[in-house]
N, CA, C and O atoms as a MOPAC input file, in Angstrom:
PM7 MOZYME 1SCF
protein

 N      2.61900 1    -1.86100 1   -22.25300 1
 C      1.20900 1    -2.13600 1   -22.44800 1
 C      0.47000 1    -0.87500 1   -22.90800 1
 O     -0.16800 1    -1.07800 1   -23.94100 1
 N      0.37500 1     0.46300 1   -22.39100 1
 C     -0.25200 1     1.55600 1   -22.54000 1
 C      1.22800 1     2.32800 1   -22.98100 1
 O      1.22000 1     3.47800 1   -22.54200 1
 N      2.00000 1     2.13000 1   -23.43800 1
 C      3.38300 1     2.61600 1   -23.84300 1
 C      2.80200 1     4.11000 1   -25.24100 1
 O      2.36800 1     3.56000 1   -26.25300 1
 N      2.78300 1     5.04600 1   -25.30100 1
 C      2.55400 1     6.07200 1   -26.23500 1
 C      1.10600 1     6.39500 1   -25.92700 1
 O      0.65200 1     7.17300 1   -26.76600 1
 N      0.26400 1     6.05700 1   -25.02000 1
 C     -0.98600 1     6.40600 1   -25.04000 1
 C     -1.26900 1     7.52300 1   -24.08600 1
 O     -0.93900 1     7.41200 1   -22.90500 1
 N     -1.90700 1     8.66900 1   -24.57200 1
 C     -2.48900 1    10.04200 1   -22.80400 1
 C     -2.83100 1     9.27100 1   -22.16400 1
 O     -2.98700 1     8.05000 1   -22.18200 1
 N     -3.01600 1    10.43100 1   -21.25900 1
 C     -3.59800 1     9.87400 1   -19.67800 1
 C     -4.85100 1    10.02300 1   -19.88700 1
 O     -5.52900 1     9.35200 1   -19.10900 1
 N     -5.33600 1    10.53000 1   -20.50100 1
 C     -7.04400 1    10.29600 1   -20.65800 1
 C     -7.58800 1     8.60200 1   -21.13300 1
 O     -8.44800 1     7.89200 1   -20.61300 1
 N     -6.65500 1     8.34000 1   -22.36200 1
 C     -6.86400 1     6.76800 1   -22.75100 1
 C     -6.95400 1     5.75000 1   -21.83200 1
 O     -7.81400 1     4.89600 1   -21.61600 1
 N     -5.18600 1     6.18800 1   -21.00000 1
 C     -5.11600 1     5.14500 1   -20.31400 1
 C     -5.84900 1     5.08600 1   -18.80900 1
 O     -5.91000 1     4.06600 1   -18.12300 1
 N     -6.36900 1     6.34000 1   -18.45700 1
 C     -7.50900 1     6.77000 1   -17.66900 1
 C     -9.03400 1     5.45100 1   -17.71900 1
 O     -9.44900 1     4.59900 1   -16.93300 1
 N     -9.52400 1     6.03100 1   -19.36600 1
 C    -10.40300 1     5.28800 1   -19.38300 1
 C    -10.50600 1     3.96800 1   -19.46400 1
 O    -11.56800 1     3.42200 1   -19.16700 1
 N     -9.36100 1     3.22100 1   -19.90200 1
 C     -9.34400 1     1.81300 1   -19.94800 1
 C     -8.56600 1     1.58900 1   -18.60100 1
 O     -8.09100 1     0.45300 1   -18.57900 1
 N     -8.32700 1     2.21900 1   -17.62600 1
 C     -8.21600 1     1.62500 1   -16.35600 1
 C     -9.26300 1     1.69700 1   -15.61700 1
 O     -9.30900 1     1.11100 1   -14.53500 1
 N    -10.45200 1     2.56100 1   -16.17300 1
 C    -11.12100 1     3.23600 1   -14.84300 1
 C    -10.80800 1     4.27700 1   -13.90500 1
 O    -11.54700 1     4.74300 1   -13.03900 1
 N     -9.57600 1     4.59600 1   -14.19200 1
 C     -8.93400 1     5.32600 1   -13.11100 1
 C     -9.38500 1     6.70800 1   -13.40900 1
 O    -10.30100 1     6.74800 1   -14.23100 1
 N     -8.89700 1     8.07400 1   -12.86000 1
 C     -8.83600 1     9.05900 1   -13.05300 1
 C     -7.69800 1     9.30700 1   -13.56900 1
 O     -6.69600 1     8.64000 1   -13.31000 1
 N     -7.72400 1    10.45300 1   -14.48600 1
 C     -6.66100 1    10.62300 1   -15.04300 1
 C     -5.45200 1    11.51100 1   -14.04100 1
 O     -4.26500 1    11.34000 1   -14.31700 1
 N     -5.69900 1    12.11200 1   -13.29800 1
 C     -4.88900 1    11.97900 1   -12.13500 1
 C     -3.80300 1    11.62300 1   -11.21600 1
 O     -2.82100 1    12.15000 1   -10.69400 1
 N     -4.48700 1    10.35900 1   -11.25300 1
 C     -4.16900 1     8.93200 1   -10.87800 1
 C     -3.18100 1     8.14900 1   -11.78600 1
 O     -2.30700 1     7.36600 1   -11.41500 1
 N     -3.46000 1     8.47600 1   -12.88900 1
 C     -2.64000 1     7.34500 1   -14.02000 1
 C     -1.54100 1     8.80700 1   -13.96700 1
 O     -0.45900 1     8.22000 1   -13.98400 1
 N     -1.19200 1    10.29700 1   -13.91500 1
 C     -0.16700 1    11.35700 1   -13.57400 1
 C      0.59200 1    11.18100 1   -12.85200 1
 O      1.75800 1    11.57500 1   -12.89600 1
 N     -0.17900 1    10.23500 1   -11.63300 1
 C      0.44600 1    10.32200 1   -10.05400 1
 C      1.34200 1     8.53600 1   -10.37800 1
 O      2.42000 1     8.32500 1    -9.82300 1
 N      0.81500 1     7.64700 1   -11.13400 1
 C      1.73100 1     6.44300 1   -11.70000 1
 C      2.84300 1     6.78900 1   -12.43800 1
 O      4.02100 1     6.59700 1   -12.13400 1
 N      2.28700 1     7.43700 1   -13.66000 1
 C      3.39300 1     7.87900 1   -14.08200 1
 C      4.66200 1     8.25200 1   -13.76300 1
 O      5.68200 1     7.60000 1   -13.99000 1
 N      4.54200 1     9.79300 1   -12.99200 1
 C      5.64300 1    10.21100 1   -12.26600 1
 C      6.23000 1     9.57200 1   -11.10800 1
 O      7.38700 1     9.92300 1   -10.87600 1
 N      5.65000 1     8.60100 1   -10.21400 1
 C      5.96200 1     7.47800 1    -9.52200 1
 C      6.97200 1     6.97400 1   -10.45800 1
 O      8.14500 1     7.18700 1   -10.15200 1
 N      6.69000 1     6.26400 1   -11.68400 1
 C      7.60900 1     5.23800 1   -12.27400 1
 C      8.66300 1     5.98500 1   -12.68500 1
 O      9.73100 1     5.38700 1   -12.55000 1
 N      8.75600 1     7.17300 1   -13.17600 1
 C     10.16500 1     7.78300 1   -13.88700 1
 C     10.42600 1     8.39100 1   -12.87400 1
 O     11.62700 1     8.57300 1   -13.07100 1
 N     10.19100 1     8.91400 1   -11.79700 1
 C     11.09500 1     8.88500 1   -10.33100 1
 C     11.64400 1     7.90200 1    -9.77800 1
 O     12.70800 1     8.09400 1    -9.18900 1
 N     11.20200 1     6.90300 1    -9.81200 1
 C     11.22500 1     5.44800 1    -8.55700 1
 C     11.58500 1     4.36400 1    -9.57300 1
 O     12.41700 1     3.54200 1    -9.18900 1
 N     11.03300 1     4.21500 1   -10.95200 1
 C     10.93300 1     2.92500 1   -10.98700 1
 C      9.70300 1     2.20500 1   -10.81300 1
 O      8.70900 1     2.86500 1   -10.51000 1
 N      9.59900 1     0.89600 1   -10.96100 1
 C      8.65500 1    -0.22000 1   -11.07900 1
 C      8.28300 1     0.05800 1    -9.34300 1
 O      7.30400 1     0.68800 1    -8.94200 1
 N      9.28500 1    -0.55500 1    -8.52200 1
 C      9.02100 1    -0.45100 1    -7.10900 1
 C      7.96200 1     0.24800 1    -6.39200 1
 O      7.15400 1    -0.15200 1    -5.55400 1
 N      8.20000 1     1.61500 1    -7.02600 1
 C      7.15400 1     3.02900 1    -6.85700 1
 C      6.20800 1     2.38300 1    -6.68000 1
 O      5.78900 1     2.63800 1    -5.55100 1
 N      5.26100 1     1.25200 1    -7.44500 1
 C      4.06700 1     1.75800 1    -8.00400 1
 C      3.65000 1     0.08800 1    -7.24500 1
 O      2.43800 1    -0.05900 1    -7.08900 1
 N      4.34200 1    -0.85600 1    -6.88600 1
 C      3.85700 1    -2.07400 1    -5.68900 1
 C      3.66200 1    -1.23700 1    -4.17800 1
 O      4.43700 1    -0.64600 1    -3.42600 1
 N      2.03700 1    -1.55900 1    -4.17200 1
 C      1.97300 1    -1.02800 1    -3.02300 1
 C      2.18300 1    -1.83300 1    -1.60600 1
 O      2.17300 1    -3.05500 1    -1.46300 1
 N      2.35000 1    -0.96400 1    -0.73100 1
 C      3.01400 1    -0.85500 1     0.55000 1
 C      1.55600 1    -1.84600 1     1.36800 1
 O      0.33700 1    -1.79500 1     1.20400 1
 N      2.46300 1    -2.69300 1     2.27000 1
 C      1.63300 1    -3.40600 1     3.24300 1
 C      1.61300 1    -2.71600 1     4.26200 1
 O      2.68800 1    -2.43000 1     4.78800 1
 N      0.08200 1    -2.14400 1     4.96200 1
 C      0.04900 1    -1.25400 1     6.41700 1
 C     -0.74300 1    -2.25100 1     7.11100 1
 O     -1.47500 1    -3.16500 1     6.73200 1
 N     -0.34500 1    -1.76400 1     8.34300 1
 C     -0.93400 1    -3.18200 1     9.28900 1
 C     -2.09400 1    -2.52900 1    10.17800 1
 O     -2.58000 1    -3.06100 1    11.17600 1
 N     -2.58900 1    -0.82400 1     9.45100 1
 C     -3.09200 1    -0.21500 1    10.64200 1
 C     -2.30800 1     0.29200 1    11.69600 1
 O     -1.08000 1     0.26100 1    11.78500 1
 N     -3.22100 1     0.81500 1    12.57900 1
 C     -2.37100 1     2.04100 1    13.28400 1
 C     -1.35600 1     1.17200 1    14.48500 1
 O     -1.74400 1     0.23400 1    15.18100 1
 N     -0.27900 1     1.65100 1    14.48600 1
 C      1.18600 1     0.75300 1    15.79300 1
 C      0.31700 1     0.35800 1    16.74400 1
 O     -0.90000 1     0.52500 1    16.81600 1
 N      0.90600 1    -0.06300 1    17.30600 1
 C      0.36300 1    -1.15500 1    18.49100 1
 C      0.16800 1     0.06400 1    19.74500 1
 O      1.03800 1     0.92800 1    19.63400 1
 N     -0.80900 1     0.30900 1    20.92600 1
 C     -0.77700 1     1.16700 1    22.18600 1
 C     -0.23500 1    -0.17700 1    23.23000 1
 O     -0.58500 1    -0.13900 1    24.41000 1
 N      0.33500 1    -0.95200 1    22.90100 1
 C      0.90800 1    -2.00900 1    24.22900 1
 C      2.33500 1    -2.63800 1    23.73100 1
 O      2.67200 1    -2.97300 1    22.59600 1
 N      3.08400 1    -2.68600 1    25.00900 1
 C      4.32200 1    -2.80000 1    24.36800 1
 C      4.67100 1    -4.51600 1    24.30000 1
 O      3.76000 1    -5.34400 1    24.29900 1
 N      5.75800 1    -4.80000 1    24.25900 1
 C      6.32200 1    -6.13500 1    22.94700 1
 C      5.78400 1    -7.32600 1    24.75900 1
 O      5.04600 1    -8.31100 1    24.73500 1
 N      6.39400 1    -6.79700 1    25.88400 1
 C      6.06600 1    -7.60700 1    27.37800 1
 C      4.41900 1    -7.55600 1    27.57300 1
 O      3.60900 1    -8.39800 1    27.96200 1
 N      4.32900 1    -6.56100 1    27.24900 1
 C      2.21200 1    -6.63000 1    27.08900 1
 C      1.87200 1    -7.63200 1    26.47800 1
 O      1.15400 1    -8.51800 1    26.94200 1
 N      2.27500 1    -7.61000 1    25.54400 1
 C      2.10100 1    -8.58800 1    24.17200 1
 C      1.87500 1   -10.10700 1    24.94200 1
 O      0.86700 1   -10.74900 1    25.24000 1
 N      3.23500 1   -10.32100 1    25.09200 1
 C      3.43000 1   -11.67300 1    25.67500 1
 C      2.71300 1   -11.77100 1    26.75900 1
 O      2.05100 1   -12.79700 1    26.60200 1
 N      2.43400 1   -11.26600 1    27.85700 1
 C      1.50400 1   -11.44400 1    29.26600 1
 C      0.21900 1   -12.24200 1    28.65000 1
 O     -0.21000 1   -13.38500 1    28.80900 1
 N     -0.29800 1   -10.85100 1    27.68900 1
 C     -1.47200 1   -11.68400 1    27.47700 1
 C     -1.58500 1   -12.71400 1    26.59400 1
 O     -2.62700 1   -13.37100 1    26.60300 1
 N     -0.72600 1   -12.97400 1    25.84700 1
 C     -0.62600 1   -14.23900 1    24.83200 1
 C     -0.38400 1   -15.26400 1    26.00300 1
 O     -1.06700 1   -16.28800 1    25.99700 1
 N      0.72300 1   -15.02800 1    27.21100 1
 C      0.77300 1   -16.39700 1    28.12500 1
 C     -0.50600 1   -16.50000 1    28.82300 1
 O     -0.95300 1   -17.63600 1    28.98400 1
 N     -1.27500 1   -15.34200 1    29.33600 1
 C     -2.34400 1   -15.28300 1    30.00200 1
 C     -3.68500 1   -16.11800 1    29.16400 1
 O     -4.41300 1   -16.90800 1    29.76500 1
 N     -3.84400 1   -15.80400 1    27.76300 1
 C     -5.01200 1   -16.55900 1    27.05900 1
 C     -4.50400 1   -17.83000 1    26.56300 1
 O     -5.36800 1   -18.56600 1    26.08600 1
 N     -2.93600 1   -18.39800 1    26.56400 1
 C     -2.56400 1   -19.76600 1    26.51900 1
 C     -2.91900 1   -20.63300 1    27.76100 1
 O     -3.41200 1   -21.75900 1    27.69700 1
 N     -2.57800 1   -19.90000 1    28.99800 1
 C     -2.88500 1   -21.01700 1    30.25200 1
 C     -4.59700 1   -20.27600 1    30.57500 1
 O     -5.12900 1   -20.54000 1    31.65200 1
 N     -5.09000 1   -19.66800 1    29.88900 1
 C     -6.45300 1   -19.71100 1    30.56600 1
 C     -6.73300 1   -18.49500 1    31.96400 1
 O     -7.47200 1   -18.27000 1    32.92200 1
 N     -5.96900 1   -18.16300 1    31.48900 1
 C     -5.84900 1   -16.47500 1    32.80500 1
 C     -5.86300 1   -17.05400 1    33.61000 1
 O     -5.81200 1   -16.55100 1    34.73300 1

């Protein structure tokens, strides 16, 4: 799609910073396509463990 074009071009017709379209780049000819699908975060790990979990899931199923 942007195949032979700077990073300034393809900067401005993304919106992006040109930076940004540096930091894609070298993503893809390191990594690949993969590189550049971003990552699902769920937010920060859980502070209660997997039996916490369940207490209170049985606790707000029967109504504490």
């Amino acid at each position: 799609m942007f195949e032979h074009q700077d990073f300034t071009k393809v900067a401005e017709l993304t919106k992006k910073s040109r930076k940004k379209v540096q930091v894609w780049v070298n993503l893809f000819n390191e990594r690949g396509l993969k590189a550049l699908i971003p990552k699902i975060t769920h937010g920060h790990p859980s502070s209660i463990s997997e039996d916490q979990k369940e207490e209170l899931k049985n606790g707000w199923l029967n109504g504490f």
